[in-house]
Tab-separated table of C-alpha atoms in Angstrom:
chain	number	residue	atom	x	y	z
A	34	MET	CA	4.978	-10.253	-16.989
A	35	PHE	CA	7.710	-10.109	-14.444
A	36	ARG	CA	9.046	-7.043	-14.740
A	37	ASN	CA	6.263	-5.251	-12.956
A	38	ILE	CA	8.007	-6.232	-9.836
A	39	VAL	CA	10.683	-3.705	-10.209
A	40	ARG	CA	8.907	-1.040	-9.471
A	41	LEU	CA	7.703	-2.489	-6.269
A	42	GLN	CA	11.367	-3.412	-5.562
A	43	SER	CA	12.568	0.054	-5.658
A	44	GLN	CA	10.186	1.100	-2.806
A	45	PHE	CA	10.727	-1.699	-0.843
A	46	GLY	CA	14.481	-3.452	-1.306
A	47	ASN	CA	15.524	-6.426	-3.103
A	48	ILE	CA	13.364	-8.607	-0.976
A	49	LEU	CA	12.873	-11.259	-3.281
A	50	SER	CA	16.595	-12.515	-3.123
A	51	PRO	CA	17.176	-15.536	-1.169
A	52	ASN	CA	16.946	-14.679	2.619
A	53	LYS	CA	16.237	-16.962	5.466
A	54	VAL	CA	13.435	-16.128	7.770
A	55	CYS	CA	13.507	-16.439	11.051
A	56	PRO	CA	10.549	-15.081	12.858
A	57	ARG	CA	10.493	-14.322	16.538
A	58	SER	CA	6.365	-14.449	17.290
A	59	PRO	CA	5.494	-17.932	18.546
A	60	HIS	CA	2.473	-17.429	16.114
A	61	PHE	CA	4.555	-16.844	13.009
A	62	ARG	CA	7.061	-19.538	14.167
A	63	PHE	CA	4.079	-22.238	14.298
A	64	ALA	CA	2.583	-20.746	11.017
A	65	LEU	CA	6.022	-20.632	9.305
A	66	LYS	CA	6.929	-23.893	10.702
A	67	TYR	CA	3.506	-25.329	9.415
A	68	SER	CA	4.022	-23.950	6.322
A	69	THR	CA	7.588	-24.582	5.211
A	70	ALA	CA	7.934	-28.399	6.259
A	71	ILE	CA	10.097	-29.248	3.667
A	72	THR	CA	12.909	-26.391	3.818
A	73	GLU	CA	14.379	-27.643	0.269
A	74	ARG	CA	13.114	-29.891	-2.759
A	75	LYS	CA	14.244	-29.996	-5.938
A	76	ARG	CA	12.741	-27.433	-8.652
A	77	PHE	CA	9.948	-29.788	-10.626
A	78	TYR	CA	8.753	-26.911	-12.938
A	79	GLN	CA	9.982	-25.241	-15.955
A	80	ASP	CA	7.752	-22.130	-16.415
A	81	VAL	CA	5.568	-20.214	-13.752
A	82	SER	CA	2.531	-17.895	-14.725
A	83	ILE	CA	-0.375	-16.235	-12.747
A	84	SER	CA	-4.109	-16.860	-13.859
A	85	GLN	CA	-7.172	-14.828	-12.791
A	86	GLY	CA	-9.951	-17.517	-11.716
A	87	GLU	CA	-13.077	-17.418	-9.125
A	88	GLY	CA	-14.152	-14.534	-7.701
A	89	GLY	CA	-11.513	-12.050	-9.597
A	90	LEU	CA	-8.603	-14.087	-7.257
A	91	TYR	CA	-5.337	-14.703	-9.145
A	92	GLU	CA	-3.602	-18.225	-9.060
A	93	ILE	CA	-0.145	-19.186	-9.638
A	94	ASN	CA	0.237	-22.068	-12.194
A	95	LEU	CA	3.579	-24.113	-12.182
A	96	ASP	CA	3.752	-25.730	-15.285
A	97	ARG	CA	0.017	-26.459	-15.898
A	98	LYS	CA	-0.266	-27.569	-12.005
A	99	LYS	CA	-1.883	-25.035	-9.696
A	100	LEU	CA	-0.246	-23.907	-6.356
A	101	LYS	CA	-1.982	-25.061	-3.721
A	102	THR	CA	-1.263	-24.625	-0.032
A	103	PRO	CA	0.227	-26.931	2.722
A	104	GLY	CA	-3.020	-27.263	3.800
A	105	GLY	CA	-4.252	-28.216	0.677
A	106	LYS	CA	-6.073	-24.996	-0.333
A	107	LEU	CA	-6.197	-23.920	-4.137
A	108	PHE	CA	-3.226	-20.853	-3.624
A	109	THR	CA	-5.116	-17.957	-4.437
A	110	VAL	CA	-4.718	-14.359	-3.939
A	111	PRO	CA	-6.673	-11.085	-4.178
A	112	ASN	CA	-4.532	-9.034	-6.821
A	113	GLU	CA	-2.474	-9.404	-9.731
A	114	VAL	CA	0.416	-7.389	-8.387
A	115	LEU	CA	0.946	-9.655	-5.556
A	116	ALA	CA	0.525	-12.459	-7.742
A	117	ILE	CA	3.474	-11.386	-9.860
A	118	ALA	CA	5.724	-10.833	-6.567
A	119	VAL	CA	4.843	-14.794	-5.567
A	120	ALA	CA	5.577	-15.676	-9.028
A	121	THR	CA	8.760	-14.131	-9.059
A	122	GLU	CA	9.725	-15.905	-5.704
A	123	TRP	CA	9.216	-19.070	-7.219
A	124	ASP	CA	10.633	-17.960	-11.080
A	125	ALA	CA	13.872	-17.035	-8.808
A	126	GLN	CA	14.312	-20.172	-7.616
A	127	ARG	CA	17.271	-22.632	-9.033
A	128	ASP	CA	17.787	-26.343	-9.535
A	129	THR	CA	16.788	-26.134	-5.280
A	130	LEU	CA	13.447	-24.996	-3.987
A	131	LYS	CA	14.441	-23.132	-0.829
A	132	PHE	CA	11.150	-22.561	0.479
A	133	TYR	CA	12.614	-20.770	3.727
A	134	THR	CA	13.744	-17.879	1.181
A	135	MET	CA	9.982	-17.314	-0.161
A	136	HIS	CA	8.704	-14.652	2.235
A	137	LEU	CA	5.571	-13.578	0.519
A	138	THR	CA	4.498	-17.253	-0.441
A	139	THR	CA	5.032	-17.896	3.209
A	140	LEU	CA	3.248	-14.997	4.468
A	141	CYS	CA	0.299	-15.748	1.405
A	142	ASN	CA	0.388	-19.348	2.756
A	143	THR	CA	-0.068	-17.985	6.388
A	144	ALA	CA	-3.034	-16.102	5.605
A	145	LEU	CA	-4.930	-18.890	3.763
A	146	ASP	CA	-4.567	-21.586	5.962
A	147	ASN	CA	-4.691	-19.363	9.092
A	148	PRO	CA	-2.885	-22.500	11.105
A	149	THR	CA	-3.464	-20.963	14.081
A	150	GLN	CA	-7.030	-20.114	13.988
A	151	ARG	CA	-6.931	-16.570	14.653
A	152	ASN	CA	-9.586	-14.021	13.771
A	153	LYS	CA	-8.968	-10.146	13.426
A	154	GLU	CA	-10.135	-9.277	16.688
A	155	GLN	CA	-7.234	-12.070	18.149
A	156	MET	CA	-4.706	-10.703	15.776
A	157	ILE	CA	-5.343	-6.992	16.938
A	158	ASN	CA	-4.946	-7.771	20.135
A	159	ALA	CA	-1.563	-9.798	19.731
A	160	ALA	CA	-0.153	-6.691	17.902
A	161	LEU	CA	-1.181	-4.438	20.602
A	162	LYS	CA	0.474	-6.291	23.195
A	163	PHE	CA	3.738	-5.196	21.771
A	164	LEU	CA	2.488	-1.509	22.091
A	165	GLU	CA	3.008	-2.538	26.081
A	166	THR	CA	6.944	-3.475	25.655
A	167	ASP	CA	7.633	-1.400	22.402
A	168	THR	CA	10.960	-1.175	21.715
A	169	VAL	CA	11.281	2.628	21.324
A	170	CYS	CA	9.630	2.941	24.639
A	171	TYR	CA	11.815	1.418	27.155
A	172	ARG	CA	14.733	3.700	27.624
A	173	VAL	CA	18.145	3.043	29.805
A	174	ASP	CA	19.073	5.056	32.750
A	175	GLU	CA	23.063	4.502	32.022
A	176	PRO	CA	25.481	5.046	30.354
A	177	HIS	CA	25.044	8.515	29.343
A	178	GLY	CA	25.750	7.909	25.862
A	179	LEU	CA	22.996	5.794	25.103
A	180	VAL	CA	20.478	7.495	27.132
A	181	GLU	CA	21.259	10.203	24.237
A	182	LEU	CA	21.258	8.357	21.816
A	183	GLN	CA	17.710	6.614	22.442
A	184	LYS	CA	16.131	10.385	23.262
A	185	ASN	CA	17.562	12.008	19.819
A	186	GLU	CA	17.039	8.749	17.616
A	187	TRP	CA	13.720	7.717	19.104
A	188	ASP	CA	11.922	10.352	20.656
A	189	PRO	CA	11.373	12.166	16.952
A	190	VAL	CA	9.605	8.852	15.817
A	191	LEU	CA	7.184	8.777	19.115
A	192	HIS	CA	6.363	12.561	18.626
A	193	TRP	CA	5.462	11.733	15.248
A	194	ILE	CA	2.939	9.048	15.592
A	195	GLU	CA	1.584	10.941	18.915
A	196	ASN	CA	0.711	13.815	16.245
A	197	ARG	CA	-0.397	11.612	13.921
A	198	TYR	CA	-2.909	9.333	15.422
A	199	ASN	CA	-3.420	12.034	18.192
A	200	VAL	CA	-2.668	9.624	21.298
A	201	THR	CA	-0.228	9.445	23.893
A	202	ILE	CA	2.110	6.853	24.674
A	203	GLY	CA	5.279	8.559	26.243
A	204	SER	CA	8.269	6.326	27.430
A	205	SER	CA	10.059	4.946	31.040
A	206	SER	CA	13.184	3.832	32.067
A	207	SER	CA	11.202	1.513	34.378
A	208	ILE	CA	11.408	-2.351	34.206
A	209	LEU	CA	7.564	-2.122	33.511
A	210	GLY	CA	7.810	0.395	31.054
A	211	PRO	CA	5.313	3.171	30.193
A	212	GLU	CA	1.661	3.083	30.912
A	213	ILE	CA	-0.360	2.932	27.761
A	214	PRO	CA	-3.501	5.022	28.376
A	215	GLU	CA	-6.729	2.751	27.583
A	216	ALA	CA	-7.917	5.762	25.175
A	217	THR	CA	-4.088	5.144	22.808
A	218	LYS	CA	-5.040	1.291	22.606
A	219	ASP	CA	-8.730	2.324	21.348
A	220	THR	CA	-7.444	4.073	18.638
A	221	PHE	CA	-4.827	1.990	17.401
A	222	ARG	CA	-7.147	-0.895	17.623
A	223	GLN	CA	-9.944	0.932	15.422
A	224	HIS	CA	-6.884	1.981	13.201
A	225	LEU	CA	-6.020	-1.808	13.147
A	226	ASN	CA	-9.443	-2.737	12.383
A	227	SER	CA	-9.500	-1.105	9.022
A	228	TYR	CA	-6.978	-3.393	7.514
A	229	ASN	CA	-8.431	-6.466	6.409
A	230	PHE	CA	-6.936	-10.183	7.379
A	231	TRP	CA	-4.471	-10.507	4.841
A	232	SER	CA	-2.877	-7.126	5.546
A	233	LEU	CA	-2.736	-7.747	9.433
A	234	THR	CA	-0.752	-10.989	8.896
A	235	GLY	CA	1.951	-9.049	7.230
A	236	LEU	CA	1.377	-5.856	9.805
A	237	GLU	CA	2.089	-7.975	12.695
A	238	PHE	CA	4.737	-10.156	10.998
A	239	VAL	CA	6.816	-6.814	10.441
A	240	ILE	CA	6.199	-5.443	14.258
A	241	THR	CA	7.213	-9.086	15.311
A	242	GLN	CA	10.284	-8.372	13.302
A	243	LEU	CA	11.111	-4.792	14.690
A	244	LYS	CA	9.507	-5.748	18.099
A	245	SER	CA	7.783	-2.144	18.091
A	246	VAL	CA	4.558	-0.797	16.892
A	247	VAL	CA	5.728	2.414	16.490
A	248	LEU	CA	8.326	1.923	14.138
A	249	SER	CA	6.163	-0.565	12.165
A	250	MET	CA	3.214	1.904	11.837
A	251	GLY	CA	6.032	4.933	10.774
A	252	MET	CA	7.125	2.623	8.083
A	253	ILE	CA	4.214	1.327	6.783
A	254	ASP	CA	3.204	5.301	6.683
A	255	ARG	CA	5.911	5.731	4.644
A	256	HIS	CA	7.329	8.419	7.416
A	257	LEU	CA	10.322	5.799	8.011
A	258	SER	CA	12.167	4.082	5.181
A	259	VAL	CA	12.954	0.313	5.767
A	260	GLU	CA	16.644	1.074	6.206
A	261	GLN	CA	15.531	3.520	9.245
A	262	ALA	CA	13.254	1.160	10.870
A	263	VAL	CA	15.703	-1.313	11.319
A	264	LEU	CA	18.678	0.636	12.279
A	265	LEU	CA	16.024	2.264	14.866
A	266	SER	CA	15.227	-1.598	16.368
A	267	ARG	CA	18.520	-2.236	16.622
A	268	LEU	CA	20.125	1.098	18.643
A	269	GLU	CA	21.283	-0.429	21.473
A	270	GLU	CA	22.667	-3.492	19.687
A	271	GLU	CA	24.430	-1.286	17.005
A	272	TYR	CA	25.349	1.445	20.229
A	273	GLN	CA	27.389	-2.108	21.689
A	274	ILE	CA	28.999	-3.145	18.755
A	275	GLN	CA	30.631	0.581	18.206
A	276	HIS	CA	32.124	0.305	21.893
A	277	TRP	CA	32.794	-3.206	22.314
A	278	GLY	CA	33.164	-4.681	18.480
A	279	ASN	CA	31.265	-7.351	16.808
A	280	VAL	CA	31.803	-10.396	14.241
A	281	GLU	CA	31.660	-8.229	11.230
A	282	TRP	CA	30.027	-11.408	8.951
A	283	ALA	CA	27.558	-12.388	11.569
A	284	HIS	CA	26.456	-8.672	12.098
A	285	ASP	CA	25.822	-7.978	8.193
A	286	TYR	CA	24.058	-11.196	8.138
A	287	ASP	CA	21.710	-10.570	11.060
A	288	MET	CA	21.030	-6.914	9.729
A	289	TYR	CA	20.990	-8.061	5.768
A	290	GLU	CA	17.909	-10.612	7.345
A	291	LEU	CA	15.860	-8.323	9.285
A	292	ARG	CA	16.103	-6.083	6.377
A	293	ALA	CA	14.649	-8.611	3.956
A	294	ARG	CA	11.993	-9.931	6.179
A	295	THR	CA	10.645	-6.489	7.078
A	296	ALA	CA	10.487	-5.049	3.796
A	297	ALA	CA	8.748	-8.226	2.879
A	298	GLY	CA	6.202	-7.655	5.501
A	299	ALA	CA	5.995	-4.022	4.529
A	300	LEU	CA	5.098	-4.963	1.171
A	301	PHE	CA	2.968	-7.673	1.731
A	302	VAL	CA	0.457	-5.163	3.763
A	303	HIS	CA	0.558	-2.820	1.235
A	304	LEU	CA	-0.163	-5.531	-1.765
A	305	SER	CA	-2.720	-7.145	0.428
A	306	SER	CA	-4.805	-4.112	1.328
A	307	GLU	CA	-8.096	-4.948	0.194
A	308	GLY	CA	-9.901	-2.173	-2.428
A	309	SER	CA	-6.241	0.056	-1.590
A	310	THR	CA	-6.949	0.812	1.540
A	311	VAL	CA	-3.397	1.786	2.221
A	312	LYS	CA	-3.086	3.874	-0.807
A	313	ARG	CA	-6.128	5.772	0.358
A	314	LYS	CA	-4.906	6.927	3.669
A	315	LEU	CA	-1.483	7.818	2.062
A	316	LEU	CA	-3.343	10.079	-0.758
A	317	GLN	CA	-5.452	11.363	2.590
A	318	ASP	CA	-2.263	12.213	4.141
A	319	ARG	CA	-0.539	14.139	1.668
A	320	GLN	CA	-3.777	15.694	0.789
A	321	GLY	CA	-4.108	16.982	4.467
C-alpha cells in the first residue's frame, strides 16, 4: 500500500522522515501545541492501514482501532493518497512515537479540529497580511553586495508572479515596505478563495514558514522547487553567513527543518485540494 507514496516523495523530498516542527505563526503555534500536547509516547500498535468510511472519506486504522484527532473527532481525510501519506508517517514511527515529526498528521488534525475556530475568509485575510510584509518585497540600501543579490534573485520571482496573476506588487527599501494596491489584494483574495479549507490550512502553513506569499505561490504553482523557495526566503541570512561564518551544524539543521516543513505544507496543499483543484490549474497553465 505504502509504495504509492514514493512517487510523491520524488516531487517534494523526504518529508516523512523525522523532523521537528517549529511553526512561526501565532495561529499555528496554538494549533500545533494543541495537536501535539504529548510530544512522545511509546508505540502502542503493530499495523497501520487505511479504510474508506462514510461519505467516501478515508480513515487511518492502528491495528483495529480508528485514529481520532486530539479533539476527539474521527480522523478522516478527503482522499486515498493523503490517507496513504498520513499512514506512512504512523508506520515510520519506531518504538517511540514522536508526534512533532508527523507534519501531515498535524496539519490534518488542525484542519479537522480547527482549534482557532476560523473560517475561510479569516484564513485568507491572515494570508494576505503576509503580502504586506513579504520577504521578497523588503529590500536593503546596503551593503552593495546584498542589494545586488536581492535584485538578481528576488526580482525574477516578483516579476513572474506579477505577470502570472496580472497584478502589481513592487518592492521597497522603506521600513514601511511597498504599498500593495487594493486591486492586487482583491486578485489574490479571489484566487485563494478557490482553495478549500484544507488546502488553505496547508498554504497558510507554507506562507508562515517562508514569510512570503510570493515564494509560497511560486512553489505551489511549481515555478520554484522547495529548495529554491527555502533558499530565497533565507537570502539575507545566507549572505551574512558567507561573510561572517556560522555554526555549521546549526545552519544545516535549520535548513533541513525548514525544507521539511515547507515540503510537507506544499504536499498537503496538493493532496487535500478538493476535486483536484490544483491539478486542474496546473494543466490549464501548461496548455495556456
